[in-house]
Each structure stands twice: as structure tokens, then as C-alpha cells.
Amino acid sequence: MATMKLLVLFLACLCGSAFSSPTDLVYRNSTLVRNTIFADERLQGEIFENIDAFRELNLASRNTQVDYRLPTTTRPIHYSVLWIIDFSRSEPTQSGTVSIQLAATQQNVNEIVIHADDLVLENVQLALGTTNIPITHILEKERQFLIVRLNTGTLNFNQASPVVYTLTVSFGAPLRTDMYGIYRSWFKNSPTVAASWMASTQFQATSARYAFPCYDEPSFKATFDVTIRRPTAYRSWFCTRLRETTNTVANYQDDIYHTTPVMSTYLLALIVAQYDSREVFDQAGLLKFEVIARPGAIQAGQGEYALEVGQKLLAEMSSHTAYDFYDQHPQLKMTQASIPDFGAGAMENWGLLTYREAYLMYDQQQTSSHFKQIIAYILSHEIAHMWFGNLVTCDWWDVLWLNEGFARYYQYFLTYWVEDMGFSTRFVPEQVHTALLADSADIHPLTNPGVGSPASVSAMFSTISYNKGAAIIRMTEHLLGTDVHRQGLRDYLRGKHFQTAVPLDLFTYLERAGNNANALNYGNDFNFVDYYRSWTEQAGHPVLNVHVNHRTGEMTIYQRRFFISPGANDVNTNYIIPITFTTGSNPNFENTKPTHVISKAVSVINRGTIGDHWVLFNIQQTGFYRVNYDDYTWNLIIIALRGADRTRINQLNKAQIVNDVFQFARSGLMSYNRAFNILSFLENETEYAPWVAAMTGFTWLRNRLAGTPQLTQLNNLIVRWATTVMGTVNYVPAASETFMQSYLRYQLAPIMCALEVPACLESARNQLAALQATQPTEVPADSRNWVYCSGLRQGVAADFNFLWNRFQTHNVYTEKILLLQVLGCTRDATSLNTFMNAIVQTNELIRPQDYTTAFNSAVTGNEENTQIAFQFIQNNLPQVISAFGSAVTPLSYISARLRTAESIAAFEAWATSVQTTLGTASYASVMRGAQLARDSLAWTASVQDDINNYLVNGDQQFGTTEAVTEATTAVTTAQQPGITQPATPDLPSPDVTTPAPGSAVTTFVSITAMFCAMVAPYIL
Ligand SMILES: [Zn+2]
């Protein structure tokens, strides 16, 4: 028996290493172009600064024939702006005057082109000193330009001593209602008092031009003197400290602010509101830090957490960059402002940061750890922008990742340094995995030339710019080493402060730091700038196909670009890839400094050991790529994961394996039977990262299997595999538990309740009943998400009414948002209609920024909600269109949950019947949603047998050969480069995926593949 086993595994080993051919790199059905991206999955992760998140926007068209960029023939030097905010009319307004000091940058300039839109302009005047220059001006709507032409002659030009002209314009407009430019908002301190008006701003990316005429592109930096005239009963805030307040007009006061640093227009902000503040002054009485919000929130102490942790984050970032925030400019202070209506979520205006109330206000009893960590990490993100974005600004929106990649990176690591909250662990499942997914759908590279119109600028606020940007920065940090990377960034900030930057600036400073520290010894072929360009100028990322010869230790690595939808694109791309790996003979998951950098399509690295032991690439998933192995090496990994070695493998690598195999199976690179065999280690797994990665994968798969017989079997499998981990986190918070234990329960318990685990259902029922008792017991804040939802599912209309009333009367916004997220869990159709009516009607109950959250809850709370919500939309189409701007988003929630061909056909027939009401563009979007539902059914049908195979037959068992004599050679970071190219590279040219039929390669592969297929049934 032992002899037989040895023989079989030797053959398997041979097959593994013999698979050094391209055919196993292609997808199972290479001829099939198959979409795997459906509407229930948001490729655009959680971009809380996404300016378009809340409704369909009517931005200017994306006309590629038009050059939307400002000419650089003039430049601004200094602005003086007066803004007058007037709430006394039935429609509140803003108006004022701007004087721009500007100069020509070359000879023969006869016009000045700046931005202005949706403004009434008066008294446009150009002066040189006290002399008025005769001009005419026109407004060009498509490009949102104000063009000022000299009637005769040209502007004086002197390079050595610029000739300064002053352009003065008076302007005015109603306060906007779409949360752009200067817009109006309102708040109440309690449900029974009247609403109070306020004005706030959102200028990024292209909305300063709605507030005043200006050079509204990031590279036109200047200084600003701002005066805000506001009603006497109000206060105002701006980026810099208040210099003085004067009385100039009856019932109004002028707040005159100190001059700003040299800055871009999109970073300006102002607020006029009857707000309260919590302030911190230095010993000289200068304002340093403050949190401002509606008085009802400040007086309840809800600003204390942001005040405390915000100061710590600012100090930590000051020390990390060796550039103190308060040294950026003598009149900068730090104001964190809570805004009731805020489409963008949060914004890094210099010195006046703005947030949705739920992202800033914290209540110790009522706010869950989930919202607490959101507050901490959004503060980190915006604070990091004070350096990456404000001090050094992306030169144009096509390199937005220079701002957002760093802000997202520090969102995790700055928070980790100050608050921990597991952020260094969470970066991988929350950022790397989401970035890999979005990046495998063939969208834009990080650096994306061709961005021009406001619509194309808006599209840059994407998961690629944020998540992938952060992931590539982290990969580079580990390539250079953390200290060297930090030094390079410090040099970059000093070198480019008060300027804009392009990627090459960053690369150059980092490379210099790397060379100075001797940290770039990756072989003579290695070029750091080429490395960075390969990841930023090319879209996508590779999967490494690793084939190990366990007898020689040779590991052959093939890199191929990974696509989540097979057949999407045949063109291969090579990346310059930092390599880390560790082996079962001497596991070391701590050293993340790469040992090699590979750039070719095929590379060979010697493992340094021989014998049958596992190898895992991409330690702690610091590299931005996926890894697939030959079958035999996967078997060795499975044995390790199912056995005692599991605890020696870093949880980030286990999470990587989980995420990789789910996506390999989805895209057709691996069978589901194989994927489940690998995932079976979850049955004994209790760590955070692999479970979070697993639940993401299972949720996607459960949505595919909804309506099929396999769903119940899959649900049972998940419950069985989760039994051990749920035994460690339980359903009741323990006094001594860590944040991560609590956070794991927060994520797992809702799924356990949805899968109807009795312990979860009972716990939820009892806790919701206790909350409604005569002597109520509040549900622990961290358990409310699943207790409320599951309690509603098991409850009646009275339970809904109780929580609906709680929503309407609660003073803590995080609790209100949570309630909106769960109210759709009711199974009572009347209650669900009450909820949906409240969303689409004009009232003061649910704010427009929260419409999509609430409606999504209504549709997805239960499987049967889909048709109830669809019926509601059919009955109330005009109201739905009015509330959301169009019916596309709410109808996309419906179409994503259509589970049968009949329901899809009925949906399409209805959409066609109301085509005129929907409008042409919306109708096309709605029909695309129906097609995605049909694609989903087709995809599911194609994998059902494969999935069934595992669900029926369960795990395969694997063994290893007897111990082979090992010759261990330690792999060290100093060992370079050790990469050899195969004697006969057998990958076809990069743009061909499969060899031509009958080619030598095909024949060879066919034979080995058949041979392995014959052996395969015995390898059990
Ligand atoms: Zn940001």
C-alpha cells in the first residue's frame, strides 16, 4: 500500500512540474467570453468621498472632442473674495465679489480664461493698477468658461517681474440644493423644534466654479483672502483663523479671515450655521483644533471622540512626515465639521474638514464599534490629505491616486498606529481584495491620461484610485523597507510642498532614498521607476502560476494578467513583480522584504530546499497579485491548512488563499470542487482575515445559487464550517474581548441569523423583546445590526413600528443610519410600504443622502421583498424618479435579485411599457440590469454540476510521499538575484493566449494532460 501511494504521488509530482506549459494558464473554457460581474456586487467598494454616490448626476457631458482644460497663458497669484450668505429670502442665496490678481505667462496673450458656471455675473472689470483695461467677456456653457478678452492689444509680460493685473467680478446665485458648490442644508436639535438653515460647501472636484469665478483646476494654486458676511445670529468658519469681525451692514457681520497658504480652489470651504463648537487653544490663545456640529450633538458630548482622537492622529501624522501640520502655515487651524446633508461623505478642505454626521459624531452608549472605527479611519484619511493632497497636490485629476492612494493607505495605517482596531490586518481583505477585484474588470490604470470633462474627472474617484493606489503604495513600502519608504516620502513632501506633483516626482524621491539606503539591490536589470510605471501606467495585475519541482527545488513562475471574466481580453501584460515566499520546511511570515524581482513572462527561482513541503508566495499579501500553484503543491498546501501547520501560516496568507480560490473558481481557472477542497480548512479556522474573506466569497456565491436546490446545501456547509469560529466569538459580548473578536462577531452573526442558526435567532428575538419591555434593556451597540434585523424578520408590524419610531426620534445619527440599514428586514408588507413611502416622499424624515441606503435595505431585507418593492416602484414611479433623480438605482436593486427567467421577462416587459417615463438613457440602463440577471442565471447553470460534485462527495484526502532527504538553503534578502530564464521559453508571444492547434507545445501538453488525467482518479 505504501509503495502504491509513493508511486502515485511521484507521478503526481511529475505532473505538477511537467505542467510548465501555457495551457494550464488559460481558463477552463477559453473560447467562452463569460461575464462574471453582476449587479449585486459593487466593484466600486466603499468610496466615502464618492461625490456621485447618492444620486444620478447631471454633470456636463463627456465630449472627447472638446478640450476642457484651461489655457496656461495666465496664472492667478492672489484672490480677495467677499461671500454674502443670506437666509432672509424664501430662497436663500449667496453673492459677492472676487478680485483676482493674475499675470500672463507668455507674450501676446489677449484673453484671460477662467471657470464660472450657474452664476449671475456683473461688473466684470480688468485693471492694471488704477487703470481700467477695456474688455468684453463671454460665458461658454459647455466648458464652464468665463473668457475675458482685451478689446485691443495684449497683456504686458515680464518673466523676471510679473506684471500683475486685477480681474474683478461680482456674482450671485441661489444656495444650491444638490450638495455642490455653496449649498443649503438644515438641521433640528430635536424632532419637535423647527429646522434651522445653514450653508456649507463641496468644491471638489469641479464645483468651486459654482461658488465664484476662479481658475478651477488643481495646478492653478494661489493665496486667498476671504471675508464672509453672515446674519448676526449665525457663526461662520473658513480654512484659516478668524482675523476680525466687523459690523458693516445692519443685522449682518463680516468675518474677515487670515490669508491662506498657496492652495488649489477645490480645497476652499466655508460654513455659515448656528453651530456649537468644542475648541482647543494653545497657551497664546490661538485656536488649534475644534469640532463643530449642531448644538444638539455637541451638547450631548458627541464631538468628544473626534476631538480626542483627531488631535492624536494629527500629531502622529506630523511626526511621521517630520512636517508639523501647524508649520504648514502660521494661520492654519484644524476644524472638523459635521454636516447634516453631505453627498460626498467627507472632504479634506484645508483646515476645515467636513463630514457626514454619522462619520464624525460618536456616542459612547449608542454608537457601535463599527461606526467608531469608521469615524477613526475617515478622520485619518482626511487628516492624511493635509500633506498628501493639500500641501502637495496631484497636478491633474488623471493622477488622483497621488492624493487618494496615500489618504487611503494612511486611513488604515495611521489609524492602526493610534487606535489599532486591527487596521493592519484589515487592510488586506478590505483594500487589497477589493482592489484586485475591481482591477480585474479591465478598467482604467492608476495614471489615466485623457481625463478632461467634469464627468471623466468624477469617474477618477474610483476603487482603482483609492484602493489600488493604497495597495501599490504598500507593496512599494515593503519593496524599499518601511523606514526607507518613509524617508522618501518626507523628501517628496519637502521637495514639492505648495506645488503640484506628477508620479515621476514621487518615483524620483523614493528611488533616491532607496539608493541612499542601499535598499534596491534587486539585480542589474532592476529599475525602480520602471517598476512603479509598470503598476501605475498599465491597468490590471498578474496571477503568478507557480510550478514547483519538489525534487530539485526549482520553481517556475509564469505571470499572466488576471481577468475575472474569462475571455475579456487576450492581451497579456508583464509587470515588474516583487517576490516573497516561504516554505513548510522553515516557515517565516515576518520578512516581507522581497528576495527577488521578476519582470519576464517566465522566471525560475530555486526554492533553496528540496522535498515535499508546501511553499506560499506573497508573504502577508504585500504584493498586488494572485498566486496559483500546480496541483501537487496545492495538495501540500491543503494538507498544511487542514493540519497543525495551519497555525504557522499567517492569517493574511490564509485570507489570500481564500480570496484567490474563490476568484479562480468564479473565473474558471479552478474547479469549485478543487476550491472547496482548499477552503475546507475553514472548519477549524478561527482567525479574522480568512473568515472575512470567506464570507465575502460565500455571499457572492449564495446570491448566484438563490433559487437553486444547491443553496440549502451550501448554507448547511457554511453553518457547519462556521461552528468552530462561532464557538469562539459567541452571540453575547464578553467583557474582556478584543476589538477584533467583537468585530468578527459583528460580521458573522448577521449571516448566521440569515442562515437561521437557532442560537442566533433566539438571541436576537430575546434581545429585541427586552428592548421593548416596560423596563427596557438596550441592545449592546455592537449587536444591534443583527439583533434588530433578525428580530424584525421574526417579528410583526409592532416590532417595525417600534424601531421606525426609534429612528424618527433618536438624537444619534449613527443609530439612525443603522436603523435605516435594517428596517427592510421586516416581513410585513404594510410596514415595508410605510418605509418605502417615507423614502420617496418629500418630508423631514429621511435625508436625500440616505435614500439609497434605505431603499437598498427595503429591497434586500428578505428574498420576498424584491417583488413587494418592485410592485411599489410600479405604483409610484413618478415619486421614485423625483426622489432619486432617475429610477435606475432602485430598479438595479430589483433586477440584481431576479432569480428566474420568468421574473426577468416580466421586469423587462414592464420597463418597456414605461419606457417613455423612464427616459431613453435610464431605460437602456434598466434593460442592461435585466441582462445581467440573465447572465447570472447562465453562469450558475454552467457551474452547478461542479459545485454539486463537492456538495455531494465532500472532501478529497491527500497524502505526501515519504520524507525526501532535504538540503536546506536559507533564503535571505541579500541573496540576489537567483532568477534564471528557462532554456526554451515556452510561453507564446504575449498577445496570444493559446498555442495554435497542432503546434509542438500543444501536442506535448495534450499528452501530459491526458497522462495526468488518467492518474488523477487515484490521487485521493
Ligand atoms: Zn480622500
GROMACS .gro file of N, CA and C and ligand atoms in nm, residues 49 348 381-382 385 404 407 466, ligand 1:
model
   25
   49GLU      N    1  -1.579   5.921  -0.020
   49GLU     CA    2  -1.572   6.056  -0.077
   49GLU      C    3  -1.633   6.059  -0.217
  348GLU      N    4  -1.152   6.691   0.251
  348GLU     CA    5  -1.030   6.733   0.318
  348GLU      C    6  -0.998   6.882   0.301
  381HIS      N    7  -0.800   5.946   0.717
  381HIS     CA    8  -0.794   5.969   0.572
  381HIS      C    9  -0.788   6.120   0.543
  382GLU      N   10  -0.879   6.194   0.604
  382GLU     CA   11  -0.885   6.337   0.573
  382GLU      C   12  -0.764   6.411   0.631
  385HIS      N   13  -0.466   6.378   0.414
  385HIS     CA   14  -0.472   6.466   0.297
  385HIS      C   15  -0.407   6.602   0.322
  404GLU      N   16  -0.534   6.026  -0.334
  404GLU     CA   17  -0.625   5.930  -0.269
  404GLU      C   18  -0.559   5.798  -0.231
  407ALA      N   19  -0.400   5.882   0.099
  407ALA     CA   20  -0.500   5.902   0.204
  407ALA      C   21  -0.561   5.769   0.245
  466TYR      N   22  -0.832   5.484  -0.522
  466TYR     CA   23  -0.824   5.473  -0.376
  466TYR      C   24  -0.759   5.340  -0.334
 1021ZN      ZN   25  -0.962   6.132   0.003
   0.00000   0.00000   0.00000
